[in-house]
Coordinates of C-alpha atoms (C1' of nucleotides) in Angstrom, one line a residue:
Chain A
M1 CA 35.0 161.3 295.5
A2 CA 32.0 161.6 299.0
V3 CA 34.0 165.0 299.6
A4 CA 31.7 167.7 299.5
G5 CA 28.4 165.8 300.3
Q6 CA 26.7 168.0 302.5
E7 CA 27.9 171.4 300.2
M8 CA 25.8 169.7 297.0
D9 CA 22.6 169.7 299.1
Q10 CA 22.9 173.1 299.6
K11 CA 23.3 174.2 296.0
Q12 CA 20.7 171.5 294.9
A13 CA 18.2 173.0 297.5
V14 CA 18.7 175.9 295.9
M15 CA 19.1 175.5 292.5
E16 CA 15.5 175.6 290.6
K17 CA 16.1 174.7 287.3
P18 CA 14.8 177.0 285.0
Q19 CA 14.4 174.6 281.7
A20 CA 15.9 176.6 279.1
A21 CA 17.5 179.5 280.2
P22 CA 21.0 178.2 282.5
R23 CA 24.0 180.6 282.0
P24 CA 22.4 183.8 280.8
G25 CA 24.3 185.4 277.9
G26 CA 27.0 182.3 277.5
R27 CA 26.8 180.2 275.0
A28 CA 23.8 178.1 276.2
A29 CA 21.6 181.3 275.3
R30 CA 23.8 181.7 271.7
I31 CA 22.6 178.3 271.3
Q32 CA 19.3 178.5 272.0
A33 CA 19.4 181.3 269.8
A34 CA 20.6 180.0 267.1
V35 CA 17.6 176.9 267.9
F36 CA 14.8 179.0 267.4
K37 CA 16.2 181.3 264.6
A38 CA 16.9 177.9 262.8
V39 CA 13.0 177.5 263.5
D40 CA 11.5 179.9 262.0
E41 CA 13.8 180.2 259.2
L42 CA 12.7 176.9 258.1
K43 CA 8.9 177.2 259.2
Q44 CA 9.5 180.5 257.0
A45 CA 11.0 177.8 254.3
G46 CA 7.9 175.7 254.4
E47 CA 10.7 173.1 255.7
E48 CA 9.2 169.8 257.3
L49 CA 10.7 170.7 260.8
T50 CA 12.8 167.9 262.1
V51 CA 15.5 167.9 264.8
P52 CA 18.3 166.5 263.0
G53 CA 16.8 169.5 260.4
I54 CA 16.9 172.6 262.5
A55 CA 20.0 170.6 264.1
A56 CA 22.2 170.8 261.1
R57 CA 20.7 174.8 260.0
A58 CA 22.2 175.6 263.7
G59 CA 25.0 174.5 263.5
V60 CA 24.4 172.1 266.2
T61 CA 24.3 168.6 266.8
P62 CA 21.0 166.7 267.1
S63 CA 21.8 165.7 270.2
T64 CA 22.1 169.0 271.7
I65 CA 18.9 169.9 271.0
Y66 CA 17.9 166.5 272.5
R67 CA 18.8 166.9 276.2
R68 CA 18.0 170.8 276.0
W69 CA 14.3 169.9 275.2
G70 CA 13.5 166.5 275.0
T71 CA 11.2 166.7 272.2
L72 CA 10.8 168.3 268.7
T73 CA 7.1 168.8 270.4
D74 CA 8.3 171.1 273.6
L75 CA 11.0 173.0 271.3
L76 CA 7.9 173.7 269.4
S77 CA 6.2 174.7 272.1
D78 CA 8.9 177.0 272.7
V79 CA 9.2 179.0 269.6
A80 CA 5.3 179.3 269.7
V81 CA 5.2 181.3 272.9
R82 CA 7.8 184.0 271.9
Q83 CA 5.9 184.3 268.7
L84 CA 2.7 184.2 270.5
R85 CA 4.5 187.5 272.8
P86 CA 2.9 190.2 271.8
D87 CA 4.6 193.5 270.3
G88 CA 2.7 196.9 271.0
E89 CA 0.0 197.7 273.4
P90 CA -3.4 198.0 272.3
R91 CA -4.3 200.9 270.5
D92 CA -6.2 204.1 273.0
S93 CA -9.0 205.1 271.4
G94 CA -10.3 207.3 274.8
D95 CA -13.4 204.3 275.3
W96 CA -13.0 201.2 276.4
R97 CA -15.5 199.3 274.4
A98 CA -13.9 200.6 271.2
D99 CA -10.2 199.4 272.4
L100 CA -11.1 195.9 273.3
K101 CA -13.0 195.6 269.8
G102 CA -10.3 196.8 268.0
W103 CA -7.8 194.5 270.0
L104 CA -10.3 191.9 269.8
E105 CA -10.4 192.0 266.2
Q106 CA -6.9 192.0 265.4
Y107 CA -6.7 188.8 268.1
A108 CA -9.2 187.0 266.8
E109 CA -7.7 186.9 263.2
E110 CA -4.1 186.4 264.4
M111 CA -5.4 183.5 265.8
A112 CA -7.2 182.3 263.3
S113 CA -4.9 182.5 260.6
D114 CA -2.8 179.5 259.8
P115 CA 0.1 180.8 261.7
G116 CA -1.7 181.4 264.7
R117 CA -3.2 178.0 265.1
A118 CA 0.4 176.3 264.1
M119 CA 1.0 178.1 267.3
M120 CA -1.9 177.6 269.6
R121 CA -1.6 174.0 268.7
D122 CA 1.7 173.8 269.1
V123 CA 1.6 175.3 272.4
L124 CA -1.1 172.8 273.7
S125 CA 0.4 170.1 272.4
S126 CA 3.2 169.6 274.6
D127 CA 3.6 168.9 278.3
R128 CA 4.6 172.0 279.7
P129 CA 1.5 173.1 280.9
E130 CA 3.4 176.7 281.5
N131 CA 4.0 177.4 278.2
A132 CA -0.3 177.6 277.8
C133 CA -0.4 179.3 281.1
T134 CA 2.1 182.1 279.4
C135 CA -0.1 183.0 277.0
A136 CA -3.4 183.4 278.9
V137 CA -1.0 185.5 280.5
Y138 CA 0.5 187.6 277.7
T139 CA -3.4 188.1 277.1
G140 CA -4.6 189.1 280.3
R141 CA -2.1 191.9 280.4
Q142 CA -2.8 193.3 277.2
L143 CA -6.6 193.6 278.3
D144 CA -4.8 194.6 281.9
I145 CA -3.6 198.1 279.5
I146 CA -7.1 198.2 278.0
R147 CA -9.0 198.0 281.1
E148 CA -6.2 200.7 283.4
R149 CA -6.9 203.1 280.6
A150 CA -10.3 203.1 281.3
L151 CA -10.1 202.9 284.8
A152 CA -7.9 205.8 284.9
R153 CA -10.5 207.6 282.8
G154 CA -13.2 207.1 284.9
E155 CA -15.2 204.6 283.2
T156 CA -16.5 201.4 284.3
P157 CA -15.3 198.3 282.4
P158 CA -15.3 195.0 284.0
D159 CA -12.7 192.7 285.3
T160 CA -10.1 191.1 283.2
R161 CA -11.4 187.5 284.2
T162 CA -14.5 189.0 282.7
I163 CA -13.3 189.9 279.8
M164 CA -11.5 186.5 279.3
D165 CA -14.6 184.4 279.4
R166 CA -16.4 186.2 277.5
V167 CA -14.6 187.7 275.0
V168 CA -11.7 186.0 274.7
A169 CA -11.9 182.3 276.1
P170 CA -15.8 182.2 272.9
V171 CA -13.0 183.5 270.1
I172 CA -10.6 180.5 271.3
Y173 CA -13.4 177.9 271.9
R174 CA -13.9 178.8 268.5
I175 CA -11.5 178.8 266.7
L176 CA -9.2 175.5 268.3
F177 CA -12.9 173.3 268.6
T178 CA -15.1 174.6 265.2
H179 CA -12.3 175.5 262.4
E180 CA -14.5 178.4 261.7
G181 CA -12.6 182.1 262.0
A182 CA -14.3 184.2 264.3
D183 CA -14.3 187.6 262.3
G184 CA -15.5 191.2 263.0
D185 CA -19.3 191.2 263.5
Y186 CA -18.5 187.8 266.1
A187 CA -15.3 190.2 268.4
A188 CA -17.9 193.0 268.4
G189 CA -20.8 191.0 269.2
L190 CA -19.1 189.3 271.7
V191 CA -17.6 192.7 272.9
E192 CA -21.3 194.2 273.0
G193 CA -22.8 190.9 274.6
L194 CA -20.2 191.8 277.3
L195 CA -22.6 193.2 279.6
G196 CA -26.3 191.7 280.0
E197 CA -27.6 189.7 276.9
G198 CA -25.9 189.5 274.1
A199 CA -26.0 186.3 271.5
P200 CA -24.8 187.5 267.8
Q201 CA -24.3 185.0 264.9
P202 CA -25.5 181.4 264.6
P203 CA -22.2 178.7 264.2
A204 CA -22.2 176.6 261.3
C205 CA -19.4 173.3 261.3
W206 CA -21.9 171.4 264.0
Q207 CA -24.3 171.0 261.1
E208 CA -23.5 167.0 260.1
L209 CA -20.6 164.7 261.7
S210 CA -17.9 163.4 260.4
P211 CA -18.5 159.7 259.8
H212 CA -15.0 159.1 260.3
S213 CA -13.8 156.8 262.6
L214 CA -17.1 157.0 265.0
G215 CA -18.1 153.6 263.6
G216 CA -17.8 151.4 267.1
Chain B
M1 CA -3.3 148.2 230.9
A2 CA -5.7 150.9 229.2
V3 CA -8.2 148.8 228.6
A4 CA -11.3 150.4 231.2
G5 CA -10.1 154.2 231.7
Q6 CA -13.3 156.0 231.5
E7 CA -14.7 153.7 234.2
M8 CA -12.2 154.3 236.4
D9 CA -13.0 157.9 236.1
Q10 CA -16.2 157.5 237.0
K11 CA -16.0 155.0 240.2
Q12 CA -12.8 158.1 241.2
A13 CA -15.2 160.9 240.8
V14 CA -17.6 158.8 243.1
M15 CA -15.3 157.6 245.7
E16 CA -15.0 160.0 248.5
K17 CA -12.0 159.0 250.4
P18 CA -13.3 158.7 254.6
Q19 CA -10.5 158.7 256.3
A20 CA -10.7 155.6 258.5
A21 CA -13.7 153.4 257.9
P22 CA -13.6 152.3 254.1
R23 CA -15.6 148.7 254.0
P24 CA -17.8 148.4 257.2
G25 CA -17.6 145.0 258.5
G26 CA -14.4 143.7 257.3
R27 CA -10.6 143.0 257.9
A28 CA -10.6 147.3 258.0
A29 CA -13.3 147.6 260.6
R30 CA -11.3 144.7 262.3
I31 CA -8.2 145.7 262.6
Q32 CA -9.5 149.4 263.5
A33 CA -11.0 147.6 266.6
A34 CA -7.8 146.2 267.4
V35 CA -5.7 149.3 266.7
F36 CA -8.1 150.7 268.9
K37 CA -8.5 148.5 271.5
A38 CA -5.2 148.3 272.0
V39 CA -4.2 151.9 272.7
D40 CA -6.9 151.8 275.0
E41 CA -5.1 148.5 277.1
L42 CA -1.5 150.1 276.4
K43 CA -2.8 154.0 278.1
Q44 CA -4.6 151.9 281.2
A45 CA -1.1 150.1 281.2
G46 CA 0.2 153.2 281.4
E47 CA 2.2 152.0 278.8
E48 CA 4.9 154.8 276.5
L49 CA 2.1 154.4 273.0
T50 CA 4.5 153.9 269.9
V51 CA 3.3 153.0 267.3
P52 CA 5.3 150.0 267.1
G53 CA 4.5 149.0 270.6
I54 CA 0.6 149.2 269.2
A55 CA 1.1 147.3 266.4
A56 CA 2.3 144.8 268.4
R57 CA -0.2 144.7 271.0
A58 CA -2.8 144.8 267.7
G59 CA -1.3 142.1 266.0
V60 CA -0.3 144.4 263.3
T61 CA 2.6 145.6 261.6
P62 CA 3.1 148.8 262.1
S63 CA 3.2 149.7 258.4
T64 CA -0.5 149.3 258.4
I65 CA -0.8 151.8 260.9
Y66 CA 1.1 154.5 259.3
R67 CA -0.1 153.6 256.3
R68 CA -3.6 154.4 257.8
W69 CA -2.8 157.2 259.9
G70 CA -0.2 158.4 259.1
T71 CA 0.9 159.0 262.0
L72 CA 1.3 158.2 266.2
T73 CA -0.8 161.7 266.7
D74 CA -3.4 161.0 264.1
L75 CA -3.9 158.1 265.9
L76 CA -3.8 159.1 269.3
S77 CA -6.8 161.7 268.2
D78 CA -8.9 159.5 266.8
V79 CA -8.8 157.4 269.7
A80 CA -9.5 160.5 272.1
V81 CA -12.8 161.5 269.2
R82 CA -14.3 158.0 269.9
Q83 CA -13.7 158.5 274.1
L84 CA -15.3 161.8 274.5
R85 CA -18.3 160.6 272.5
P86 CA -20.3 161.1 275.8
D87 CA -22.5 157.9 277.1
G88 CA -25.5 159.4 277.9
E89 CA -28.1 162.1 277.9
P90 CA -27.5 164.7 280.6
R91 CA -30.0 164.7 283.7
D92 CA -33.6 165.5 284.0
S93 CA -34.3 167.7 286.7
G94 CA -37.0 169.7 285.5
D95 CA -34.9 173.1 285.4
W96 CA -32.4 174.0 282.8
R97 CA -30.1 175.8 284.9
A98 CA -30.2 172.8 287.3
D99 CA -29.8 170.7 284.4
L100 CA -27.2 173.0 282.8
K101 CA -25.2 173.0 286.3
G102 CA -25.2 169.0 286.9
W103 CA -23.9 168.5 283.3
L104 CA -21.6 171.5 283.5
E105 CA -20.1 171.1 286.6
Q106 CA -19.7 167.2 285.3
Y107 CA -18.3 167.7 282.2
A108 CA -15.7 170.2 283.8
E109 CA -14.3 167.9 286.2
E110 CA -13.8 165.2 283.4
M111 CA -12.1 167.9 281.6
A112 CA -9.5 169.1 284.0
S113 CA -8.6 165.7 284.5
D114 CA -5.2 164.1 283.4
P115 CA -7.5 161.9 281.3
G116 CA -9.7 164.5 279.8
R117 CA -6.8 167.2 279.5
A118 CA -4.6 164.1 277.5
M119 CA -7.4 163.3 275.1
M120 CA -7.9 167.4 274.6
R121 CA -4.5 167.6 273.9
D122 CA -5.0 164.6 271.5
V123 CA -7.7 165.5 269.5
L124 CA -6.0 169.2 269.0
S125 CA -2.7 168.1 268.5
S126 CA -3.5 166.4 265.3
D127 CA -4.3 168.1 262.0
R128 CA -7.8 166.9 261.4
P129 CA -9.9 169.8 262.5
E130 CA -12.5 167.1 262.0
N131 CA -11.8 165.4 265.2
A132 CA -12.0 168.8 267.4
C133 CA -15.1 169.8 265.3
T134 CA -16.7 166.6 266.4
C135 CA -15.7 167.5 270.2
A136 CA -17.9 170.7 269.7
V137 CA -21.1 168.5 268.1
Y138 CA -21.3 165.9 271.2
T139 CA -20.9 168.7 273.1
G140 CA -23.8 171.0 271.5
R141 CA -26.4 167.9 271.5
Q142 CA -25.9 167.4 274.8
L143 CA -26.7 170.7 275.4
D144 CA -29.3 170.7 272.9
I145 CA -31.0 168.2 274.8
I146 CA -31.7 170.1 277.8
R147 CA -32.5 173.4 275.8
E148 CA -35.0 171.1 273.8
R149 CA -36.7 169.7 277.1
A150 CA -36.7 173.1 278.5
L151 CA -38.5 174.6 275.6
A152 CA -41.3 171.7 276.2
R153 CA -41.8 172.9 279.2
G154 CA -41.9 176.4 278.4
E155 CA -39.0 177.6 279.5
T156 CA -36.7 180.7 278.0
P157 CA -33.2 178.5 277.5
P158 CA -30.9 180.9 276.0
D159 CA -29.5 179.6 272.8
T160 CA -27.4 176.5 272.2
R161 CA -24.7 178.5 270.6
T162 CA -25.0 181.1 273.2
I163 CA -24.5 179.0 275.9
M164 CA -21.3 177.4 274.4
D165 CA -19.7 181.2 274.3
R166 CA -20.8 181.6 277.9
V167 CA -20.4 178.4 279.8
V168 CA -18.5 175.7 277.7
A169 CA -15.5 178.1 276.2
P170 CA -14.7 180.0 279.6
V171 CA -14.0 176.2 281.4
I172 CA -12.2 175.1 278.4
Y173 CA -9.7 177.6 278.3
R174 CA -9.4 177.8 281.2
I175 CA -8.4 174.4 281.2
L176 CA -6.3 174.8 278.3
F177 CA -4.8 178.0 279.3
T178 CA -4.6 177.9 282.7
H179 CA -4.2 174.4 284.6
E180 CA -6.3 175.0 286.8
G181 CA -9.0 173.2 287.7
A182 CA -12.7 174.4 286.6
D183 CA -14.8 173.5 290.0
G184 CA -18.1 173.5 290.7
D185 CA -18.4 177.0 291.7
Y186 CA -16.6 178.6 289.1
A187 CA -19.1 176.3 287.1
A188 CA -22.2 177.1 288.7
G189 CA -21.2 180.9 288.6
L190 CA -21.0 180.7 284.8
V191 CA -24.7 179.4 285.0
E192 CA -25.7 182.2 287.0
G193 CA -23.8 184.9 285.1
L194 CA -25.6 182.9 281.9
L195 CA -28.3 186.0 281.7
G196 CA -26.7 189.1 282.6
E197 CA -24.1 189.8 285.3
G198 CA -21.8 187.5 286.3
A199 CA -18.6 187.8 288.0
P200 CA -17.3 184.5 289.7
Q201 CA -14.0 183.2 291.5
P202 CA -10.4 185.8 290.6
P203 CA -8.1 183.4 288.9
A204 CA -4.9 182.4 289.4
C205 CA -2.3 181.0 287.3
W206 CA -1.4 184.7 285.9
Q207 CA 0.0 185.6 288.4
E208 CA 3.7 185.1 287.5
L209 CA 5.7 184.1 284.2
S210 CA 7.8 181.3 284.2
P211 CA 10.9 183.2 282.9
H212 CA 11.8 180.0 280.7
S213 CA 12.9 180.0 277.5
L214 CA 11.0 184.1 277.3
G215 CA 15.1 185.1 277.4
G216 CA 15.1 186.8 274.0
Chain C
dC1 C1' 45.6 180.8 286.2
dT2 C1' 43.6 177.2 287.2
dC3 C1' 39.7 174.0 288.5
dT4 C1' 34.7 172.5 288.6
dA5 C1' 30.7 171.3 286.5
dA6 C1' 26.9 171.7 282.8
dA7 C1' 26.4 171.7 278.7
dA8 C1' 27.9 170.7 273.7
dG9 C1' 29.9 167.8 270.7
dC10 C1' 30.7 162.8 268.2
dA11 C1' 29.8 157.9 267.1
dA12 C1' 27.7 154.1 268.0
dA13 C1' 23.7 151.3 269.1
dT14 C1' 18.8 151.2 269.2
dA15 C1' 14.1 152.0 267.1
dT16 C1' 11.4 154.9 264.4
dT17 C1' 9.1 155.6 260.4
dT18 C1' 8.8 155.2 255.3
dT19 C1' 9.1 152.2 251.2
dG20 C1' 8.8 148.7 247.1
dC21 C1' 7.0 144.2 246.8
dT22 C1' 3.8 140.2 247.5
dT23 C1' 0.1 138.5 249.8
dT24 C1' -4.4 138.1 251.3
dA25 C1' -9.2 139.5 251.9
dG26 C1' -13.7 141.3 250.8
dT27 C1' -16.8 142.3 246.3
dG28 C1' -19.0 142.5 241.6
dG29 C1' -19.5 139.9 237.1
dG30 C1' -19.9 135.9 235.5
Chain D
dC1 C1' -20.1 129.0 243.1
dC2 C1' -16.0 130.8 240.8
dC3 C1' -13.2 134.6 238.7
dA4 C1' -11.2 138.8 238.5
dC5 C1' -10.3 143.0 240.2
dT6 C1' -8.6 146.3 244.1
dA7 C1' -7.8 148.2 249.0
dA8 C1' -5.9 147.0 252.6
dA9 C1' -2.4 144.1 255.3
dG10 C1' 2.1 141.9 256.2
dC11 C1' 7.1 142.1 255.1
dA12 C1' 11.7 143.2 255.1
dA13 C1' 14.7 146.6 254.0
dA14 C1' 16.5 151.2 253.9
dA15 C1' 16.0 155.7 255.6
dT16 C1' 15.5 158.4 259.5
dA17 C1' 15.5 159.4 263.7
dT18 C1' 16.1 159.1 268.8
dT19 C1' 19.0 157.6 273.0
dT20 C1' 23.3 156.8 274.9
dG21 C1' 28.4 156.7 276.6
dC22 C1' 32.3 159.0 276.6
dT23 C1' 35.6 163.3 275.9
dT24 C1' 35.8 167.8 274.9
dT25 C1' 35.0 172.7 275.1
dT26 C1' 33.4 176.3 277.9
dA27 C1' 31.8 179.9 281.4
dG28 C1' 32.5 180.7 286.2
dA29 C1' 34.2 180.8 290.9
dG30 C1' 38.4 180.8 293.3

DNA sequence: CTCTAAAAGCAAATATTTTGCTTTAGTGGG
DNA sequence: CCCACTAAAGCAAAATATTTGCTTTTAGAG
């Protein structure tokens, strides 16, 4: 029983448990795919999304899910990041401002939609900071693309961090915290304001506090 | 049994079920307080926060909690908003930039702390948009105070919406999505950049995608 | 081909959530 | 002040979900 102690230690030192992608191509991957698909389908169907339900649909036993993901929340978080991955590059219109406006408008619309909100919530609800971070990385990459093209054309776009701060962050904040959409005008206004002054639309939600549960 | 139909209808038309504060001052309020206190205490103690556990500590039956709040998530959301209520006014230093920097630095630190993150997560995880909205309102009010004072002194601060977009949103986005803190320099940089150009610190988190669950 | 270890299946044990019914506590009318 | 009424709490049984110990399968290494 105590045969290969040192070798074990070496192995453990090297291994870095990559959460949910152990032996790529094998059974693990198949099951992961089945589970993700099951979640997608149940979401589509408007079903209730319970672990037993997902397991049944995936043809898998619940304990498999519990052991791999821990909680429903974490599973949904993983599913959401996957769905948030951008499917293509931002359109190239020959001008970075236009590119950015176009991209942002679509991005804002997606994120403000009910499924978009749900995905963000799922990502943020789990205790997996990597997932939230991945979302930001995806966004940053899209912006980088717009930016690289601009630089190649000799334009001088602000750096990605600035765009995140000035344009992405306000849109997301608005969606998450004010329950307002972030419509085209608002988005365009943010882009206009990117360099120098800019104060577009007024807010709305913060007129009245819900008395709700604030009593004490 | 069908005696007072019309009167019933009138009553129902007037009532607007205010989620969790029904007959103020009575039993309902006492129980709400007991439950909130129980949650606080268990959080303090680092306990696990289950509905049965909270119910036990509050001296209440679990079904009471389930019927009033629906889910643990919603209860925690309510608790979190209460804790996020600001305890005082921002300091008055005689200059709005300084006020804002001071306030923001403290705000960012609070929100970036583990309890702060947990509270934001709790608020955003529930399907109670009012709660998230309330957070934004609280923040807006603090900013309004700084701003009103500035106006009274004859200064010309940007409007609250702009401050939210340019200063609050980036800080929160950073905390939620990049798992970085938002330190004093970063915050100060945002305030400096409020009018005109400004591009402080570099990011960090978005160097590498976690391979985790992005396989397919 | 065999051996090993990680991961899946299975089923029993726990824990949680939901639900129907009963009891209690505020509220308004007499 | 007492009574009737209603909303909410308590209780306990039923339904669900989660955890856990053990067995079986499977992919990969020798």
